[in-house]
Amino acid sequence: MRKYAGPQSCGSRLVICHARNGQGGVYPYFVCSGRHGGKGDRTRQAMLIEDVEHLIEAIQVGAETRQNVVHRHLD
């Protein structure tokens, strides 16, 4: 496990855990360190890192949109 920056609602950090399935495949997850260590409110579920990365890509503002906003603001 390693620490990942970013406080959560309980104030704990996210850590990366590697879960292994029955066939030996490894799945990296973000897990609240408070939940993992038995502390905190334990309401944050584990999040598959790949899913989090897809969500980040989906909500990012594209380069063209970003450029249009800057030009409108400066004009």
PDB file of C-alpha atoms in Angstrom, residues 33-65:
ATOM      1  CA  SER A  33      -7.371   4.578   5.104  1.00  0.00           C
ATOM      2  CA  GLY A  34      -9.861   5.161   7.928  1.00  0.00           C
ATOM      3  CA  ARG A  35     -12.077   2.368   6.629  1.00  0.00           C
ATOM      4  CA  HIS A  36      -9.081   0.140   5.900  1.00  0.00           C
ATOM      5  CA  GLY A  37      -7.657   0.696   9.388  1.00  0.00           C
ATOM      6  CA  GLY A  38     -10.990   0.326  11.183  1.00  0.00           C
ATOM      7  CA  LYS A  39     -11.378   4.050  11.903  1.00  0.00           C
ATOM      8  CA  GLY A  40     -13.451   6.812  10.372  1.00  0.00           C
ATOM      9  CA  ASP A  41     -17.092   6.735   9.346  1.00  0.00           C
ATOM     10  CA  ARG A  42     -16.609   3.795   6.944  1.00  0.00           C
ATOM     11  CA  THR A  43     -19.093   5.139   4.404  1.00  0.00           C
ATOM     12  CA  ARG A  44     -16.636   5.537   1.505  1.00  0.00           C
ATOM     13  CA  GLN A  45     -16.650   2.398  -0.648  1.00  0.00           C
ATOM     14  CA  ALA A  46     -13.545   1.081  -2.363  1.00  0.00           C
ATOM     15  CA  MET A  47     -13.152   2.541  -5.858  1.00  0.00           C
ATOM     16  CA  LEU A  48     -11.499   0.704  -8.738  1.00  0.00           C
ATOM     17  CA  ILE A  49      -8.683   2.987  -9.928  1.00  0.00           C
ATOM     18  CA  GLU A  50      -9.553   2.414 -13.593  1.00  0.00           C
ATOM     19  CA  ASP A  51     -13.130   3.607 -12.946  1.00  0.00           C
ATOM     20  CA  VAL A  52     -11.871   6.747 -11.189  1.00  0.00           C
ATOM     21  CA  GLU A  53      -9.533   7.516 -14.094  1.00  0.00           C
ATOM     22  CA  HIS A  54     -12.414   7.162 -16.595  1.00  0.00           C
ATOM     23  CA  LEU A  55     -14.550   9.547 -14.540  1.00  0.00           C
ATOM     24  CA  ILE A  56     -11.753  12.109 -14.415  1.00  0.00           C
ATOM     25  CA  GLU A  57     -11.369  11.916 -18.200  1.00  0.00           C
ATOM     26  CA  ALA A  58     -15.138  12.314 -18.646  1.00  0.00           C
ATOM     27  CA  ILE A  59     -15.335  15.519 -16.589  1.00  0.00           C
ATOM     28  CA  GLN A  60     -12.196  17.234 -17.866  1.00  0.00           C
ATOM     29  CA  VAL A  61     -12.678  20.340 -19.962  1.00  0.00           C
ATOM     30  CA  GLY A  62     -11.291  19.911 -23.467  1.00  0.00           C
ATOM     31  CA  ALA A  63      -8.483  22.096 -24.805  1.00  0.00           C
ATOM     32  CA  GLU A  64     -10.751  23.897 -27.293  1.00  0.00           C
ATOM     33  CA  THR A  65     -13.370  24.710 -24.646  1.00  0.00           C
TER      34      THR A  65
END
